[in-house]
Amino acid sequence: ELWLEWQGRNREIRQRRLKMERTWEAMGKLEQLRATSQALSLSLDSLGDWPLTPLATWQWHTLLYNKAPPAPQNMLTHLTLDDMPVGPDGAEVMAKALAKNGTLERLTMRSCRLRPAGVQAIARALTSNGHLLSLDLSYNAARDAGAKELWCAMAVNKRLEELVLRGNFIRDEGFEEMHRALSPEDSPLLKIDAGGNLLEWPGVRHIAKALHTSRMLEELGLSGCSRLASDAVHRLSVVALEHQRMRR
């Protein structure tokens, strides 16, 4: 009986001690909360110029931790802006962001009214961007000036695999620098679609020269180039058949 009574008292003592430890822990957290509340009140009192509206998340974070919250990680990989009136000025803004971007893999800007100046801005961004894989600038009136800037940029870029320039009013002169984009041995370009442009015999010679220097290109699209004569098409077919990796 004494043993059972001793065990009962010992159990009761342990339970009281556990309750006391929990009470002290709760009191400590309450004191921390009170100190934080006082600091927050002092901070709010000093913000007399702020509007009396609910604070944004970043404002609460700044008040509580005295530093700005970490910026969310940009995970955007595909961006389509088709038929939006971006224009040359908007392209300049896009180019600044694209030059520093490290996540975007596919950018489509069809019919965005970029014109030569806007396409040139995007081309300059490609010299710094090392992540973009596919770029579609169809129907933006890039003309010869925009096309030349793109070919020169591709001589520096070591990442872009697909370039689409359909319907950009590019004439023969616009293909004069195409060989610069394909001549480096480590050129990443696998597919070029330049269909629907104003290509004639002189431009065919420029493209043939580029294909002779290319080792990696697999696809070249020229459908819709209505000014191409049959002998020019035959010439390109022969060059394409001689190319070691050209599939179509």
PDB file of C-alpha atoms in Angstrom:
ATOM      1  CA  GLU A   1       0.000   0.000   0.000  1.00  0.00           C
ATOM      2  CA  LEU A   2       2.843   2.414   0.797  1.00  0.00           C
ATOM      3  CA  TRP A   3       4.435   1.611  -2.548  1.00  0.00           C
ATOM      4  CA  LEU A   4       1.221   2.329  -4.436  1.00  0.00           C
ATOM      5  CA  GLU A   5       0.716   5.566  -2.488  1.00  0.00           C
ATOM      6  CA  TRP A   6       4.286   6.674  -3.292  1.00  0.00           C
ATOM      7  CA  GLN A   7       3.808   5.936  -7.015  1.00  0.00           C
ATOM      8  CA  GLY A   8       0.587   7.963  -7.043  1.00  0.00           C
ATOM      9  CA  ARG A   9       2.253  10.983  -5.400  1.00  0.00           C
ATOM     10  CA  ASN A  10       5.246  10.718  -7.749  1.00  0.00           C
ATOM     11  CA  ARG A  11       2.898  10.712 -10.764  1.00  0.00           C
ATOM     12  CA  GLU A  12       1.081  13.747  -9.417  1.00  0.00           C
ATOM     13  CA  ILE A  13       4.362  15.620  -8.922  1.00  0.00           C
ATOM     14  CA  ARG A  14       5.455  14.897 -12.520  1.00  0.00           C
ATOM     15  CA  GLN A  15       2.131  16.139 -13.885  1.00  0.00           C
ATOM     16  CA  ARG A  16       2.368  19.387 -11.880  1.00  0.00           C
ATOM     17  CA  ARG A  17       5.949  19.928 -13.049  1.00  0.00           C
ATOM     18  CA  LEU A  18       4.901  19.394 -16.694  1.00  0.00           C
ATOM     19  CA  LYS A  19       2.054  21.908 -16.310  1.00  0.00           C
ATOM     20  CA  MET A  20       4.442  24.420 -14.773  1.00  0.00           C
ATOM     21  CA  GLU A  21       6.967  24.020 -17.627  1.00  0.00           C
ATOM     22  CA  ARG A  22       4.224  24.557 -20.197  1.00  0.00           C
ATOM     23  CA  THR A  23       3.010  27.600 -18.322  1.00  0.00           C
ATOM     24  CA  TRP A  24       6.496  29.128 -18.303  1.00  0.00           C
ATOM     25  CA  GLU A  25       6.887  28.400 -22.020  1.00  0.00           C
ATOM     26  CA  ALA A  26       3.572  30.069 -22.783  1.00  0.00           C
ATOM     27  CA  MET A  27       4.524  33.080 -20.667  1.00  0.00           C
ATOM     28  CA  GLY A  28       7.814  33.403 -22.604  1.00  0.00           C
ATOM     29  CA  LYS A  29       6.023  33.397 -25.952  1.00  0.00           C
ATOM     30  CA  LEU A  30       3.515  35.896 -24.620  1.00  0.00           C
ATOM     31  CA  GLU A  31       6.354  38.200 -23.571  1.00  0.00           C
ATOM     32  CA  GLN A  32       7.920  37.949 -27.036  1.00  0.00           C
ATOM     33  CA  LEU A  33       4.571  38.739 -28.632  1.00  0.00           C
ATOM     34  CA  ARG A  34       4.117  41.735 -26.319  1.00  0.00           C
ATOM     35  CA  ALA A  35       7.575  43.071 -27.233  1.00  0.00           C
ATOM     36  CA  THR A  36       6.867  42.648 -30.952  1.00  0.00           C
ATOM     37  CA  SER A  37       3.521  44.375 -30.537  1.00  0.00           C
ATOM     38  CA  GLN A  38       5.147  47.329 -28.793  1.00  0.00           C
ATOM     39  CA  ALA A  39       7.799  47.635 -31.524  1.00  0.00           C
ATOM     40  CA  LEU A  40       5.100  47.491 -34.182  1.00  0.00           C
ATOM     41  CA  SER A  41       3.054  50.161 -32.421  1.00  0.00           C
ATOM     42  CA  LEU A  42       6.071  52.473 -32.225  1.00  0.00           C
ATOM     43  CA  SER A  43       6.776  51.894 -35.918  1.00  0.00           C
ATOM     44  CA  LEU A  44       3.182  52.624 -36.873  1.00  0.00           C
ATOM     45  CA  ASP A  45       3.158  55.800 -34.752  1.00  0.00           C
ATOM     46  CA  SER A  46       6.147  57.077 -36.715  1.00  0.00           C
ATOM     47  CA  LEU A  47       4.385  56.545 -40.043  1.00  0.00           C
ATOM     48  CA  GLY A  48       2.090  59.520 -39.953  1.00  0.00           C
ATOM     49  CA  ASP A  49       2.243  60.041 -43.711  1.00  0.00           C
ATOM     50  CA  TRP A  50       1.006  56.569 -44.567  1.00  0.00           C
ATOM     51  CA  PRO A  51      -2.658  56.221 -45.597  1.00  0.00           C
ATOM     52  CA  LEU A  52      -4.930  54.459 -43.127  1.00  0.00           C
ATOM     53  CA  THR A  53      -5.392  51.372 -45.256  1.00  0.00           C
ATOM     54  CA  PRO A  54      -4.433  47.726 -44.667  1.00  0.00           C
ATOM     55  CA  LEU A  55      -0.697  47.343 -45.146  1.00  0.00           C
ATOM     56  CA  ALA A  56       0.588  45.240 -47.995  1.00  0.00           C
ATOM     57  CA  THR A  57       2.511  42.062 -47.258  1.00  0.00           C
ATOM     58  CA  TRP A  58       5.860  43.615 -48.088  1.00  0.00           C
ATOM     59  CA  GLN A  59       5.118  46.558 -45.736  1.00  0.00           C
ATOM     60  CA  TRP A  60       4.399  44.227 -42.803  1.00  0.00           C
ATOM     61  CA  HIS A  61       7.561  42.270 -43.614  1.00  0.00           C
ATOM     62  CA  THR A  62       9.613  45.466 -43.637  1.00  0.00           C
ATOM     63  CA  LEU A  63       8.170  46.638 -40.319  1.00  0.00           C
ATOM     64  CA  LEU A  64       8.674  43.352 -38.511  1.00  0.00           C
ATOM     65  CA  TYR A  65      12.065  42.375 -39.881  1.00  0.00           C
ATOM     66  CA  ASN A  66      13.485  45.767 -40.890  1.00  0.00           C
ATOM     67  CA  LYS A  67      14.303  44.483 -44.390  1.00  0.00           C
ATOM     68  CA  ALA A  68      12.561  43.934 -47.688  1.00  0.00           C
ATOM     69  CA  PRO A  69      11.093  40.472 -48.390  1.00  0.00           C
ATOM     70  CA  PRO A  70      12.990  38.224 -50.787  1.00  0.00           C
ATOM     71  CA  ALA A  71      12.018  38.726 -54.426  1.00  0.00           C
ATOM     72  CA  PRO A  72       9.949  35.863 -55.882  1.00  0.00           C
ATOM     73  CA  GLN A  73      11.885  33.666 -58.277  1.00  0.00           C
ATOM     74  CA  ASN A  74      10.958  34.226 -61.916  1.00  0.00           C
ATOM     75  CA  MET A  75       9.907  30.878 -63.384  1.00  0.00           C
ATOM     76  CA  LEU A  76       8.414  32.141 -66.683  1.00  0.00           C
ATOM     77  CA  THR A  77       9.610  29.924 -69.545  1.00  0.00           C
ATOM     78  CA  HIS A  78       7.119  30.667 -72.363  1.00  0.00           C
ATOM     79  CA  LEU A  79       5.783  34.103 -73.346  1.00  0.00           C
ATOM     80  CA  THR A  80       3.358  34.843 -76.205  1.00  0.00           C
ATOM     81  CA  LEU A  81       2.500  38.426 -77.159  1.00  0.00           C
ATOM     82  CA  ASP A  82       0.868  37.840 -80.557  1.00  0.00           C
ATOM     83  CA  ASP A  83      -1.162  40.732 -82.055  1.00  0.00           C
ATOM     84  CA  MET A  84      -0.295  43.116 -79.231  1.00  0.00           C
ATOM     85  CA  PRO A  85       0.721  46.675 -80.265  1.00  0.00           C
ATOM     86  CA  VAL A  86       4.143  46.525 -78.634  1.00  0.00           C
ATOM     87  CA  GLY A  87       5.795  48.834 -81.164  1.00  0.00           C
ATOM     88  CA  PRO A  88       9.447  49.934 -81.250  1.00  0.00           C
ATOM     89  CA  ASP A  89       9.263  51.660 -77.852  1.00  0.00           C
ATOM     90  CA  GLY A  90       7.812  48.602 -76.171  1.00  0.00           C
ATOM     91  CA  ALA A  91      10.438  46.458 -77.858  1.00  0.00           C
ATOM     92  CA  GLU A  92      13.167  48.582 -76.262  1.00  0.00           C
ATOM     93  CA  VAL A  93      11.692  47.821 -72.825  1.00  0.00           C
ATOM     94  CA  MET A  94      11.340  44.138 -73.681  1.00  0.00           C
ATOM     95  CA  ALA A  95      14.937  44.026 -74.881  1.00  0.00           C
ATOM     96  CA  LYS A  96      16.308  45.379 -71.604  1.00  0.00           C
ATOM     97  CA  ALA A  97      14.461  42.670 -69.672  1.00  0.00           C
ATOM     98  CA  LEU A  98      15.373  39.944 -72.180  1.00  0.00           C
ATOM     99  CA  ALA A  99      19.083  40.753 -71.989  1.00  0.00           C
ATOM    100  CA  LYS A 100      19.104  39.940 -68.253  1.00  0.00           C
ATOM    101  CA  ASN A 101      16.509  37.148 -68.204  1.00  0.00           C
ATOM    102  CA  GLY A 102      17.672  33.669 -67.269  1.00  0.00           C
ATOM    103  CA  THR A 103      14.480  31.584 -67.444  1.00  0.00           C
ATOM    104  CA  LEU A 104      12.572  32.402 -70.647  1.00  0.00           C
ATOM    105  CA  GLU A 105      12.977  29.708 -73.299  1.00  0.00           C
ATOM    106  CA  ARG A 106      10.351  30.634 -75.916  1.00  0.00           C
ATOM    107  CA  LEU A 107       9.290  34.133 -76.971  1.00  0.00           C
ATOM    108  CA  THR A 108       6.581  34.667 -79.593  1.00  0.00           C
ATOM    109  CA  MET A 109       5.871  38.197 -80.833  1.00  0.00           C
ATOM    110  CA  ARG A 110       3.898  37.804 -84.055  1.00  0.00           C
ATOM    111  CA  SER A 111       2.261  40.919 -85.513  1.00  0.00           C
ATOM    112  CA  CYS A 112       3.433  43.234 -82.724  1.00  0.00           C
ATOM    113  CA  ARG A 113       4.268  46.208 -84.993  1.00  0.00           C
ATOM    114  CA  LEU A 114       7.930  46.127 -84.025  1.00  0.00           C
ATOM    115  CA  ARG A 115       9.246  47.502 -87.326  1.00  0.00           C
ATOM    116  CA  PRO A 116      13.016  47.560 -87.990  1.00  0.00           C
ATOM    117  CA  ALA A 117      13.870  49.554 -84.850  1.00  0.00           C
ATOM    118  CA  GLY A 118      12.010  47.156 -82.556  1.00  0.00           C
ATOM    119  CA  VAL A 119      13.504  44.045 -84.163  1.00  0.00           C
ATOM    120  CA  GLN A 120      16.964  45.568 -83.913  1.00  0.00           C
ATOM    121  CA  ALA A 121      16.418  46.144 -80.180  1.00  0.00           C
ATOM    122  CA  ILE A 122      15.444  42.499 -79.664  1.00  0.00           C
ATOM    123  CA  ALA A 123      18.472  41.437 -81.726  1.00  0.00           C
ATOM    124  CA  ARG A 124      20.850  43.422 -79.521  1.00  0.00           C
ATOM    125  CA  ALA A 125      19.362  41.697 -76.455  1.00  0.00           C
ATOM    126  CA  LEU A 126      20.222  38.306 -77.975  1.00  0.00           C
ATOM    127  CA  THR A 127      23.920  39.105 -77.722  1.00  0.00           C
ATOM    128  CA  SER A 128      23.576  39.076 -73.912  1.00  0.00           C
ATOM    129  CA  ASN A 129      20.826  36.494 -73.415  1.00  0.00           C
ATOM    130  CA  GLY A 130      22.074  32.957 -72.938  1.00  0.00           C
ATOM    131  CA  HIS A 131      18.841  31.083 -72.232  1.00  0.00           C
ATOM    132  CA  LEU A 132      16.282  31.712 -75.016  1.00  0.00           C
ATOM    133  CA  LEU A 133      15.785  28.718 -77.310  1.00  0.00           C
ATOM    134  CA  SER A 134      13.056  29.868 -79.704  1.00  0.00           C
ATOM    135  CA  LEU A 135      12.183  33.322 -81.077  1.00  0.00           C
ATOM    136  CA  ASP A 136       9.250  34.089 -83.390  1.00  0.00           C
ATOM    137  CA  LEU A 137       9.158  37.629 -84.831  1.00  0.00           C
ATOM    138  CA  SER A 138       6.844  36.965 -87.783  1.00  0.00           C
ATOM    139  CA  TYR A 139       4.847  39.756 -89.439  1.00  0.00           C
ATOM    140  CA  ASN A 140       6.620  42.683 -87.793  1.00  0.00           C
ATOM    141  CA  ALA A 141       7.919  44.517 -90.883  1.00  0.00           C
ATOM    142  CA  ALA A 142      11.515  43.881 -89.841  1.00  0.00           C
ATOM    143  CA  ARG A 143      12.730  44.564 -93.400  1.00  0.00           C
ATOM    144  CA  ASP A 144      16.392  44.301 -94.372  1.00  0.00           C
ATOM    145  CA  ALA A 145      17.723  46.380 -91.463  1.00  0.00           C
ATOM    146  CA  GLY A 146      16.055  44.211 -88.834  1.00  0.00           C
ATOM    147  CA  ALA A 147      17.117  40.980 -90.518  1.00  0.00           C
ATOM    148  CA  LYS A 148      20.750  42.067 -90.791  1.00  0.00           C
ATOM    149  CA  GLU A 149      20.855  42.934 -87.088  1.00  0.00           C
ATOM    150  CA  LEU A 150      19.439  39.510 -86.219  1.00  0.00           C
ATOM    151  CA  TRP A 151      22.001  37.634 -88.320  1.00  0.00           C
ATOM    152  CA  CYS A 152      24.839  39.590 -86.697  1.00  0.00           C
ATOM    153  CA  ALA A 153      23.427  38.923 -83.223  1.00  0.00           C
ATOM    154  CA  MET A 154      23.237  35.201 -83.950  1.00  0.00           C
ATOM    155  CA  ALA A 155      26.949  35.213 -84.696  1.00  0.00           C
ATOM    156  CA  VAL A 156      27.418  35.980 -80.983  1.00  0.00           C
ATOM    157  CA  ASN A 157      24.482  34.102 -79.427  1.00  0.00           C
ATOM    158  CA  LYS A 158      25.291  30.504 -78.473  1.00  0.00           C
ATOM    159  CA  ARG A 159      21.871  29.323 -77.342  1.00  0.00           C
ATOM    160  CA  LEU A 160      19.016  30.125 -79.763  1.00  0.00           C
ATOM    161  CA  GLU A 161      17.949  27.066 -81.777  1.00  0.00           C
ATOM    162  CA  GLU A 162      14.878  28.327 -83.659  1.00  0.00           C
ATOM    163  CA  LEU A 163      14.344  31.671 -85.439  1.00  0.00           C
ATOM    164  CA  VAL A 164      11.092  32.510 -87.280  1.00  0.00           C
ATOM    165  CA  LEU A 165      10.932  35.586 -89.519  1.00  0.00           C
ATOM    166  CA  ARG A 166       7.922  34.958 -91.750  1.00  0.00           C
ATOM    167  CA  GLY A 167       6.293  37.823 -93.616  1.00  0.00           C
ATOM    168  CA  ASN A 168       8.720  40.597 -92.674  1.00  0.00           C
ATOM    169  CA  PHE A 169       9.202  42.244 -96.114  1.00  0.00           C
ATOM    170  CA  ILE A 170      12.808  41.064 -96.157  1.00  0.00           C
ATOM    171  CA  ARG A 171      14.430  41.477 -99.566  1.00  0.00           C
ATOM    172  CA  ASP A 172      17.631  39.985-100.965  1.00  0.00           C
ATOM    173  CA  GLU A 173      19.836  42.456 -99.113  1.00  0.00           C
ATOM    174  CA  GLY A 174      18.401  41.263 -95.812  1.00  0.00           C
ATOM    175  CA  PHE A 175      19.917  37.786 -96.364  1.00  0.00           C
ATOM    176  CA  GLU A 176      23.380  39.131 -97.184  1.00  0.00           C
ATOM    177  CA  GLU A 177      24.657  38.577 -93.602  1.00  0.00           C
ATOM    178  CA  MET A 178      22.894  35.247 -93.051  1.00  0.00           C
ATOM    179  CA  HIS A 179      26.176  33.346 -93.367  1.00  0.00           C
ATOM    180  CA  ARG A 180      27.457  35.113 -90.241  1.00  0.00           C
ATOM    181  CA  ALA A 181      24.733  33.441 -88.164  1.00  0.00           C
ATOM    182  CA  LEU A 182      25.575  29.955 -89.457  1.00  0.00           C
ATOM    183  CA  SER A 183      29.329  30.071 -90.008  1.00  0.00           C
ATOM    184  CA  PRO A 184      30.559  29.516 -86.413  1.00  0.00           C
ATOM    185  CA  GLU A 185      31.207  25.823 -85.793  1.00  0.00           C
ATOM    186  CA  ASP A 186      29.325  26.032 -82.511  1.00  0.00           C
ATOM    187  CA  SER A 187      26.293  27.819 -83.998  1.00  0.00           C
ATOM    188  CA  PRO A 188      23.222  26.496 -82.151  1.00  0.00           C
ATOM    189  CA  LEU A 189      20.678  27.341 -84.901  1.00  0.00           C
ATOM    190  CA  LEU A 190      18.755  24.234 -85.952  1.00  0.00           C
ATOM    191  CA  LYS A 191      15.702  25.793 -87.629  1.00  0.00           C
ATOM    192  CA  ILE A 192      15.138  29.001 -89.626  1.00  0.00           C
ATOM    193  CA  ASP A 193      11.784  29.935 -91.126  1.00  0.00           C
ATOM    194  CA  ALA A 194      12.022  32.929 -93.466  1.00  0.00           C
ATOM    195  CA  GLY A 195       8.989  32.171 -95.615  1.00  0.00           C
ATOM    196  CA  GLY A 196       6.640  34.803 -97.010  1.00  0.00           C
ATOM    197  CA  ASN A 197       9.407  37.320 -97.720  1.00  0.00           C
ATOM    198  CA  LEU A 198      10.443  39.158-100.903  1.00  0.00           C
ATOM    199  CA  LEU A 199      13.234  36.765-101.832  1.00  0.00           C
ATOM    200  CA  GLU A 200      14.648  36.606-105.392  1.00  0.00           C
ATOM    201  CA  TRP A 201      17.781  35.261-107.138  1.00  0.00           C
ATOM    202  CA  PRO A 202      20.369  37.441-105.328  1.00  0.00           C
ATOM    203  CA  GLY A 203      18.922  36.413-101.987  1.00  0.00           C
ATOM    204  CA  VAL A 204      19.086  32.755-103.021  1.00  0.00           C
ATOM    205  CA  ARG A 205      22.828  33.165-103.600  1.00  0.00           C
ATOM    206  CA  HIS A 206      23.215  34.598-100.082  1.00  0.00           C
ATOM    207  CA  ILE A 207      21.267  31.677 -98.590  1.00  0.00           C
ATOM    208  CA  ALA A 208      23.299  29.140-100.588  1.00  0.00           C
ATOM    209  CA  LYS A 209      26.489  30.707 -99.262  1.00  0.00           C
ATOM    210  CA  ALA A 210      25.149  30.439 -95.714  1.00  0.00           C
ATOM    211  CA  LEU A 211      24.180  26.780 -96.170  1.00  0.00           C
ATOM    212  CA  HIS A 212      27.657  25.918 -97.427  1.00  0.00           C
ATOM    213  CA  THR A 213      29.164  27.310 -94.208  1.00  0.00           C
ATOM    214  CA  SER A 214      26.551  25.740 -91.897  1.00  0.00           C
ATOM    215  CA  ARG A 215      27.102  22.438 -90.133  1.00  0.00           C
ATOM    216  CA  MET A 216      24.220  22.317 -87.653  1.00  0.00           C
ATOM    217  CA  LEU A 217      21.141  23.682 -89.484  1.00  0.00           C
ATOM    218  CA  GLU A 218      18.459  21.030 -89.971  1.00  0.00           C
ATOM    219  CA  GLU A 219      15.416  22.926 -91.300  1.00  0.00           C
ATOM    220  CA  LEU A 220      15.048  25.955 -93.570  1.00  0.00           C
ATOM    221  CA  GLY A 221      11.554  27.240 -94.358  1.00  0.00           C
ATOM    222  CA  LEU A 222      10.982  29.429 -97.424  1.00  0.00           C
ATOM    223  CA  SER A 223       7.353  28.666 -98.245  1.00  0.00           C
ATOM    224  CA  GLY A 224       5.342  31.627 -99.462  1.00  0.00           C
ATOM    225  CA  CYS A 225       8.278  33.409-101.155  1.00  0.00           C
ATOM    226  CA  SER A 226       6.242  34.004-104.309  1.00  0.00           C
ATOM    227  CA  ARG A 227       8.996  35.842-106.195  1.00  0.00           C
ATOM    228  CA  LEU A 228      11.272  32.810-106.338  1.00  0.00           C
ATOM    229  CA  ALA A 229      11.725  31.517-109.889  1.00  0.00           C
ATOM    230  CA  SER A 230      11.828  27.809-110.592  1.00  0.00           C
ATOM    231  CA  ASP A 231      15.579  27.811-111.298  1.00  0.00           C
ATOM    232  CA  ALA A 232      16.203  29.531-107.945  1.00  0.00           C
ATOM    233  CA  VAL A 233      14.139  26.876-106.165  1.00  0.00           C
ATOM    234  CA  HIS A 234      16.116  24.166-107.975  1.00  0.00           C
ATOM    235  CA  ARG A 235      19.394  25.764-106.909  1.00  0.00           C
ATOM    236  CA  LEU A 236      18.329  25.797-103.258  1.00  0.00           C
ATOM    237  CA  SER A 237      17.136  22.202-103.489  1.00  0.00           C
ATOM    238  CA  VAL A 238      20.518  21.059-104.731  1.00  0.00           C
ATOM    239  CA  VAL A 239      22.343  22.912-101.955  1.00  0.00           C
ATOM    240  CA  ALA A 240      19.976  21.497 -99.346  1.00  0.00           C
ATOM    241  CA  LEU A 241      20.493  17.942-100.608  1.00  0.00           C
ATOM    242  CA  GLU A 242      24.246  18.400-100.346  1.00  0.00           C
ATOM    243  CA  HIS A 243      23.966  19.646 -96.765  1.00  0.00           C
ATOM    244  CA  GLN A 244      25.023  17.002 -94.258  1.00  0.00           C
ATOM    245  CA  ARG A 245      22.185  17.590 -91.759  1.00  0.00           C
ATOM    246  CA  MET A 246      19.406  19.305 -93.720  1.00  0.00           C
ATOM    247  CA  ARG A 247      16.169  17.364 -93.396  1.00  0.00           C
ATOM    248  CA  ARG A 248      13.792  19.608 -95.353  1.00  0.00           C
TER     249      ARG A 248
END
